[in-house]
Structures are given as structure tokens and as C-alpha cells.
Amino acid sequence: MLLGLRAAFWRLRFLGGLMRTKVFVDGYNLYYGLLRGTRLKWLDLVALFERYVLHPSPNLLEVRYYTAPVLAKMCDSAESARRQRIYLQALRTLYPMRLQIVEGRMAATKPFLRLVSPINETPEIDRVQVYDFTEKKTDVNLACDMLNGAWKGEFEQVVVCSNDSDLEAAFASIRKYHPQIRLGLVAPIARAEARYIASDLKQYAHWSKILSKSHIAQSQLPERIPGLGIRRPDAWA
């Protein structure tokens, strides 16, 4: 009986759009999961979650976007870093109160790695030196902010857009110490790929879904940002 009443309560709160909700977006997980190689990078994150991912009438308090400035040497185009700066400026301009950008950093190293198979022309070489780029602070920043918000009672529902199993401990902590908080998981993965929602995260979520590329296509920022000379980069048009 008690479980039935609790389930009915959750349905009323969730479907009624009454739950104070914050969204935490793992920017690089979203980029590499769905946006890379597309022209959909001019993404309106607030509209995406408010109109398509959450209930049509959510009490969306804030979207927190975790990313890191790209390094020129890790990009195929010298314009990539400039396009990222323009995009972040556009988000800050449109949503000064409802969207928070939390930046980590990219670390570049040049390790020597073993070859999987020898190169026929140079069989004596078994190692090569490569650039290796690692995003620093994003997972930790996201997890810490989510847990701090739970302890401070900042939201009734937390939604995480990521498919990174490194966040498992944060998910488990919220379910253990804050059972009153509803936990949602949105996985940025292409349906056509042989990939699944990370079970390490899904096991703790009250609900989960795969982010739709069609919803991303319908959630693009205006071509030109009102009041400023900011417009979508031509490469993303």
C-alpha cells in the first residue's frame, strides 16, 4: 500500500511539472556522443531540455553545462576554438540567469604507445609517439555540484546528460542519502550505433532515455543572437 501511494505521488509531481529541476550536462560526452560530425552544434540547451526532454511544463531552474576550452593542436580546423568561444558567448547572452557554464581544462601529453600491429615498411618500430588529450575537472566538477545541490536542497529532481560510468558513485550517493530526489538520466548516444545506456548509471536512475537527434535539430539557437553581433558560424549552418 505504501509503495503504491509513493508511486502515485511521484507520478503526480512529475507529470504535473511541479518538481524543481536542475540539469547537468557533460559537454564533451554530448559532443562525442551526438554532435561531432554534424551541423547541429549551435544547440539551445535550455530549449532542448525544457521542451523535449522533460515534461512540457517543467519547473526547470537551471541548466549547468560542463565543458573545457579546446586546444588548437587537438582540432582539425584552426577555427574550432573560435567557434566554441562564440557558442559559449551566445549561451551566456541568451540565458544569463538560467544557464551556468562550468569550464575545466584540456591537458595535452605526448606519450609513447605500443603499436597493435607492426608497420610493414618499418617492422623494427613497435612504439610511436602521439598526442593525447585529456579533459580535466569536468567529471569531478559535475559530480561535486550535483551532490552539493542535493545536500543543500536546491532541487527535487536532478537530470544528468551523460553516458559516462565515472559518475556512478555520485548517482549511488544521491539514491542512498537523498531518496526523496528524483534522478533522471539522458544518454547522448546515436540509436543507430551498437551502444547502450550505461548500466552503471541506469541502475540508480528513476527514469532514463536516449537523447533524440531530431529534438537536437529542433532546438537550435537563433541564427543571430538578439542585441549582439553574434551569429551561428558558417561551418555549422
GROMACS .gro file of C-alpha atoms in nm:
model
  237
    1MET     CA    1   0.000   0.000   0.000
    2LEU     CA    2   0.278   0.240   0.097
    3LEU     CA    3   0.470   0.171  -0.225
    4GLY     CA    4   0.155   0.233  -0.427
    5LEU     CA    5   0.099   0.569  -0.261
    6ARG     CA    6   0.460   0.666  -0.313
    7ALA     CA    7   0.443   0.578  -0.685
    8ALA     CA    8   0.123   0.779  -0.721
    9PHE     CA    9   0.291   1.075  -0.550
   10TRP     CA   10   0.587   1.063  -0.792
   11ARG     CA   11   0.354   1.047  -1.092
   12LEU     CA   12   0.159   1.346  -0.969
   13ARG     CA   13   0.471   1.551  -0.905
   14PHE     CA   14   0.647   1.453  -1.227
   15LEU     CA   15   0.354   1.469  -1.469
   16GLY     CA   16   0.226   1.786  -1.312
   17GLY     CA   17   0.552   1.964  -1.391
   18LEU     CA   18   0.587   2.075  -1.027
   19MET     CA   19   0.930   1.939  -0.947
   20ARG     CA   20   1.212   2.188  -0.906
   21THR     CA   21   1.462   2.052  -1.158
   22LYS     CA   22   1.826   2.113  -1.244
   23VAL     CA   23   2.000   1.966  -1.547
   24PHE     CA   24   2.371   1.878  -1.551
   25VAL     CA   25   2.523   1.836  -1.899
   26ASP     CA   26   2.856   1.665  -1.966
   27GLY     CA   27   2.955   1.877  -2.267
   28TYR     CA   28   3.220   1.653  -2.418
   29ASN     CA   29   3.010   1.340  -2.368
   30LEU     CA   30   2.728   1.515  -2.554
   31TYR     CA   31   2.965   1.634  -2.827
   32TYR     CA   32   3.130   1.300  -2.896
   33GLY     CA   33   2.807   1.108  -2.847
   34LEU     CA   34   2.585   1.303  -3.087
   35LEU     CA   35   2.716   1.637  -3.216
   36ARG     CA   36   3.056   1.560  -3.365
   37GLY     CA   37   3.046   1.549  -3.744
   38THR     CA   38   2.705   1.721  -3.761
   39ARG     CA   39   2.584   2.076  -3.821
   40LEU     CA   40   2.379   2.070  -3.501
   41LYS     CA   41   2.640   2.223  -3.268
   42TRP     CA   42   2.453   2.558  -3.237
   43LEU     CA   43   2.243   2.393  -2.968
   44ASP     CA   44   1.997   2.569  -2.738
   45LEU     CA   45   2.043   2.359  -2.425
   46VAL     CA   46   1.764   2.522  -2.226
   47ALA     CA   47   1.508   2.475  -2.504
   48LEU     CA   48   1.622   2.116  -2.562
   49PHE     CA   49   1.554   2.005  -2.207
   50GLU     CA   50   1.258   2.229  -2.134
   51ARG     CA   51   1.061   2.149  -2.450
   52TYR     CA   52   1.162   1.797  -2.544
   53VAL     CA   53   1.346   1.603  -2.274
   54LEU     CA   54   1.145   1.698  -1.966
   55HIS     CA   55   0.771   1.730  -1.923
   56PRO     CA   56   0.619   2.011  -2.137
   57SER     CA   57   0.571   2.220  -1.822
   58PRO     CA   58   0.875   2.153  -1.601
   59ASN     CA   59   0.996   2.382  -1.328
   60LEU     CA   60   1.342   2.397  -1.483
   61LEU     CA   61   1.555   2.607  -1.252
   62GLU     CA   62   1.890   2.584  -1.427
   63VAL     CA   63   2.097   2.403  -1.687
   64ARG     CA   64   2.463   2.356  -1.591
   65TYR     CA   65   2.694   2.292  -1.887
   66TYR     CA   66   3.035   2.138  -1.812
   67THR     CA   67   3.299   2.175  -2.081
   68ALA     CA   68   3.660   2.278  -2.141
   69PRO     CA   69   3.823   2.517  -2.389
   70VAL     CA   70   3.956   2.321  -2.685
   71LEU     CA   71   4.325   2.339  -2.772
   72ALA     CA   72   4.423   2.444  -3.122
   73LYS     CA   73   4.656   2.145  -3.167
   74MET     CA   74   4.375   1.899  -3.096
   75CYS     CA   75   4.148   2.042  -3.366
   76ASP     CA   76   4.114   1.961  -3.734
   77SER     CA   77   4.035   2.327  -3.800
   78ALA     CA   78   4.212   2.634  -3.666
   79GLU     CA   79   3.866   2.793  -3.632
   80SER     CA   80   3.735   2.534  -3.385
   81ALA     CA   81   3.845   2.722  -3.073
   82ARG     CA   82   3.693   3.048  -3.202
   83ARG     CA   83   3.363   2.873  -3.284
   84GLN     CA   84   3.348   2.729  -2.933
   85ARG     CA   85   3.404   3.074  -2.779
   86ILE     CA   86   3.126   3.221  -2.994
   87TYR     CA   87   2.889   2.942  -2.891
   88LEU     CA   88   2.956   2.984  -2.520
   89GLN     CA   89   2.912   3.359  -2.550
   90ALA     CA   90   2.577   3.304  -2.724
   91LEU     CA   91   2.454   3.079  -2.443
   92ARG     CA   92   2.565   3.324  -2.173
   93THR     CA   93   2.391   3.610  -2.354
   94LEU     CA   94   2.058   3.435  -2.404
   95TYR     CA   95   2.038   3.272  -2.062
   96PRO     CA   96   2.230   3.483  -1.808
   97MET     CA   97   2.018   3.352  -1.518
   98ARG     CA   98   1.914   3.003  -1.629
   99LEU     CA   99   2.233   2.855  -1.772
  100GLN     CA  100   2.568   2.821  -1.599
  101ILE     CA  101   2.883   2.723  -1.789
  102VAL     CA  102   3.145   2.546  -1.579
  103GLU     CA  103   3.482   2.517  -1.752
  104GLY     CA  104   3.753   2.263  -1.682
  105ARG     CA  105   4.065   2.234  -1.894
  106MET     CA  106   4.227   2.014  -2.157
  107ALA     CA  107   4.565   1.859  -2.078
  108ALA     CA  108   4.794   1.763  -2.367
  109THR     CA  109   5.064   1.499  -2.332
  110LYS     CA  110   5.288   1.318  -2.583
  111PRO     CA  111   5.322   0.958  -2.464
  112PHE     CA  112   5.490   0.670  -2.646
  113LEU     CA  113   5.237   0.394  -2.716
  114ARG     CA  114   5.275   0.038  -2.843
  115LEU     CA  115   5.155  -0.047  -3.191
  116VAL     CA  116   4.879  -0.307  -3.212
  117SER     CA  117   5.027  -0.440  -3.538
  118PRO     CA  118   5.372  -0.375  -3.687
  119ILE     CA  119   5.413  -0.140  -3.982
  120ASN     CA  120   5.531  -0.347  -4.278
  121GLU     CA  121   5.773  -0.083  -4.403
  122THR     CA  122   5.935  -0.038  -4.059
  123PRO     CA  123   5.890  -0.366  -3.865
  124GLU     CA  124   6.157  -0.266  -3.614
  125ILE     CA  125   5.934   0.010  -3.475
  126ASP     CA  126   5.699  -0.112  -3.205
  127ARG     CA  127   5.617   0.221  -3.040
  128VAL     CA  128   5.510   0.562  -3.170
  129GLN     CA  129   5.473   0.897  -3.002
  130VAL     CA  130   5.127   1.052  -3.018
  131TYR     CA  131   4.934   1.349  -2.886
  132ASP     CA  132   4.696   1.253  -2.607
  133PHE     CA  133   4.430   1.498  -2.492
  134THR     CA  134   4.254   1.451  -2.160
  135GLU     CA  135   3.968   1.659  -2.027
  136LYS     CA  136   4.035   1.757  -1.669
  137LYS     CA  137   3.793   1.850  -1.389
  138THR     CA  138   3.465   1.805  -1.579
  139ASP     CA  139   3.351   1.478  -1.418
  140VAL     CA  140   3.460   1.590  -1.072
  141ASN     CA  141   3.302   1.934  -1.107
  142LEU     CA  142   2.973   1.786  -1.226
  143ALA     CA  143   2.961   1.520  -0.954
  144CYS     CA  144   3.053   1.765  -0.676
  145ASP     CA  145   2.800   2.026  -0.785
  146MET     CA  146   2.527   1.764  -0.813
  147LEU     CA  147   2.597   1.626  -0.466
  148ASN     CA  148   2.630   1.973  -0.312
  149GLY     CA  149   2.297   2.071  -0.464
  150ALA     CA  150   2.135   1.759  -0.321
  151TRP     CA  151   2.266   1.826   0.031
  152LYS     CA  152   2.158   2.191   0.012
  153GLY     CA  153   1.808   2.103  -0.111
  154GLU     CA  154   1.841   2.303  -0.432
  155PHE     CA  155   1.621   2.070  -0.639
  156GLU     CA  156   1.364   1.794  -0.621
  157GLN     CA  157   1.475   1.637  -0.947
  158VAL     CA  158   1.824   1.620  -1.097
  159VAL     CA  159   1.875   1.523  -1.461
  160VAL     CA  160   2.218   1.425  -1.589
  161CYS     CA  161   2.301   1.426  -1.960
  162SER     CA  162   2.592   1.185  -1.988
  163ASN     CA  163   2.670   0.822  -2.055
  164ASP     CA  164   2.995   0.824  -1.857
  165SER     CA  165   3.005   0.548  -1.596
  166ASP     CA  166   3.262   0.751  -1.398
  167LEU     CA  167   2.959   0.926  -1.245
  168GLU     CA  168   2.834   0.603  -1.087
  169ALA     CA  169   2.947   0.694  -0.735
  170ALA     CA  170   2.762   1.027  -0.746
  171PHE     CA  171   2.443   0.856  -0.866
  172ALA     CA  172   2.471   0.594  -0.591
  173SER     CA  173   2.524   0.859  -0.323
  174ILE     CA  174   2.216   1.054  -0.423
  175ARG     CA  175   1.997   0.743  -0.418
  176LYS     CA  176   2.137   0.638  -0.080
  177TYR     CA  177   2.140   0.966   0.108
  178HIS     CA  178   1.868   1.162  -0.077
  179PRO     CA  179   1.596   0.910  -0.168
  180GLN     CA  180   1.343   1.194  -0.194
  181ILE     CA  181   1.523   1.334  -0.502
  182ARG     CA  182   1.417   1.204  -0.841
  183LEU     CA  183   1.716   1.115  -1.059
  184GLY     CA  184   1.690   1.120  -1.439
  185LEU     CA  185   1.950   1.002  -1.692
  186VAL     CA  186   1.966   1.125  -2.052
  187ALA     CA  187   2.219   0.937  -2.267
  188PRO     CA  188   2.362   1.129  -2.565
  189ILE     CA  189   2.413   0.829  -2.796
  190ALA     CA  190   2.313   0.762  -3.154
  191ARG     CA  191   2.039   0.498  -3.178
  192ALA     CA  192   2.197   0.350  -3.490
  193GLU     CA  193   2.515   0.268  -3.304
  194ALA     CA  194   2.567  -0.052  -3.107
  195ARG     CA  195   2.578   0.147  -2.784
  196TYR     CA  196   2.353   0.139  -2.481
  197ILE     CA  197   2.273   0.348  -2.180
  198ALA     CA  198   2.547   0.277  -1.927
  199SER     CA  199   2.409   0.018  -1.687
  200ASP     CA  200   2.635   0.152  -1.409
  201LEU     CA  201   2.427   0.472  -1.418
  202LYS     CA  202   2.089   0.337  -1.526
  203GLN     CA  203   2.061   0.111  -1.222
  204TYR     CA  204   2.032   0.417  -0.997
  205ALA     CA  205   1.808   0.636  -1.216
  206HIS     CA  206   1.434   0.668  -1.160
  207TRP     CA  207   1.400   0.716  -1.536
  208SER     CA  208   1.629   0.717  -1.837
  209LYS     CA  209   1.607   0.792  -2.208
  210ILE     CA  210   1.824   0.823  -2.516
  211LEU     CA  211   1.857   1.178  -2.642
  212SER     CA  212   1.692   1.218  -2.982
  213LYS     CA  213   1.889   1.380  -3.263
  214SER     CA  214   1.560   1.508  -3.407
  215HIS     CA  215   1.499   1.702  -3.085
  216ILE     CA  216   1.850   1.847  -3.110
  217ALA     CA  217   1.774   1.957  -3.466
  218GLN     CA  218   1.461   2.137  -3.341
  219SER     CA  219   1.648   2.303  -3.054
  220GLN     CA  220   1.895   2.525  -3.236
  221LEU     CA  221   1.978   2.878  -3.125
  222PRO     CA  222   1.860   3.171  -3.340
  223GLU     CA  223   2.077   3.235  -3.645
  224ARG     CA  224   2.168   3.571  -3.494
  225ILE     CA  225   2.163   3.636  -3.120
  226PRO     CA  226   1.935   3.937  -3.049
  227GLY     CA  227   2.110   4.252  -2.932
  228LEU     CA  228   2.462   4.140  -3.021
  229GLY     CA  229   2.666   4.080  -3.333
  230ILE     CA  230   2.684   3.708  -3.258
  231ARG     CA  231   2.570   3.468  -3.525
  232ARG     CA  232   2.600   3.099  -3.598
  233PRO     CA  233   2.939   3.007  -3.752
  234ASP     CA  234   2.912   2.934  -4.123
  235ALA     CA  235   3.059   2.586  -4.074
  236TRP     CA  236   2.762   2.498  -3.852
  237ALA     CA  237   2.496   2.640  -4.087
   0.00000   0.00000   0.00000
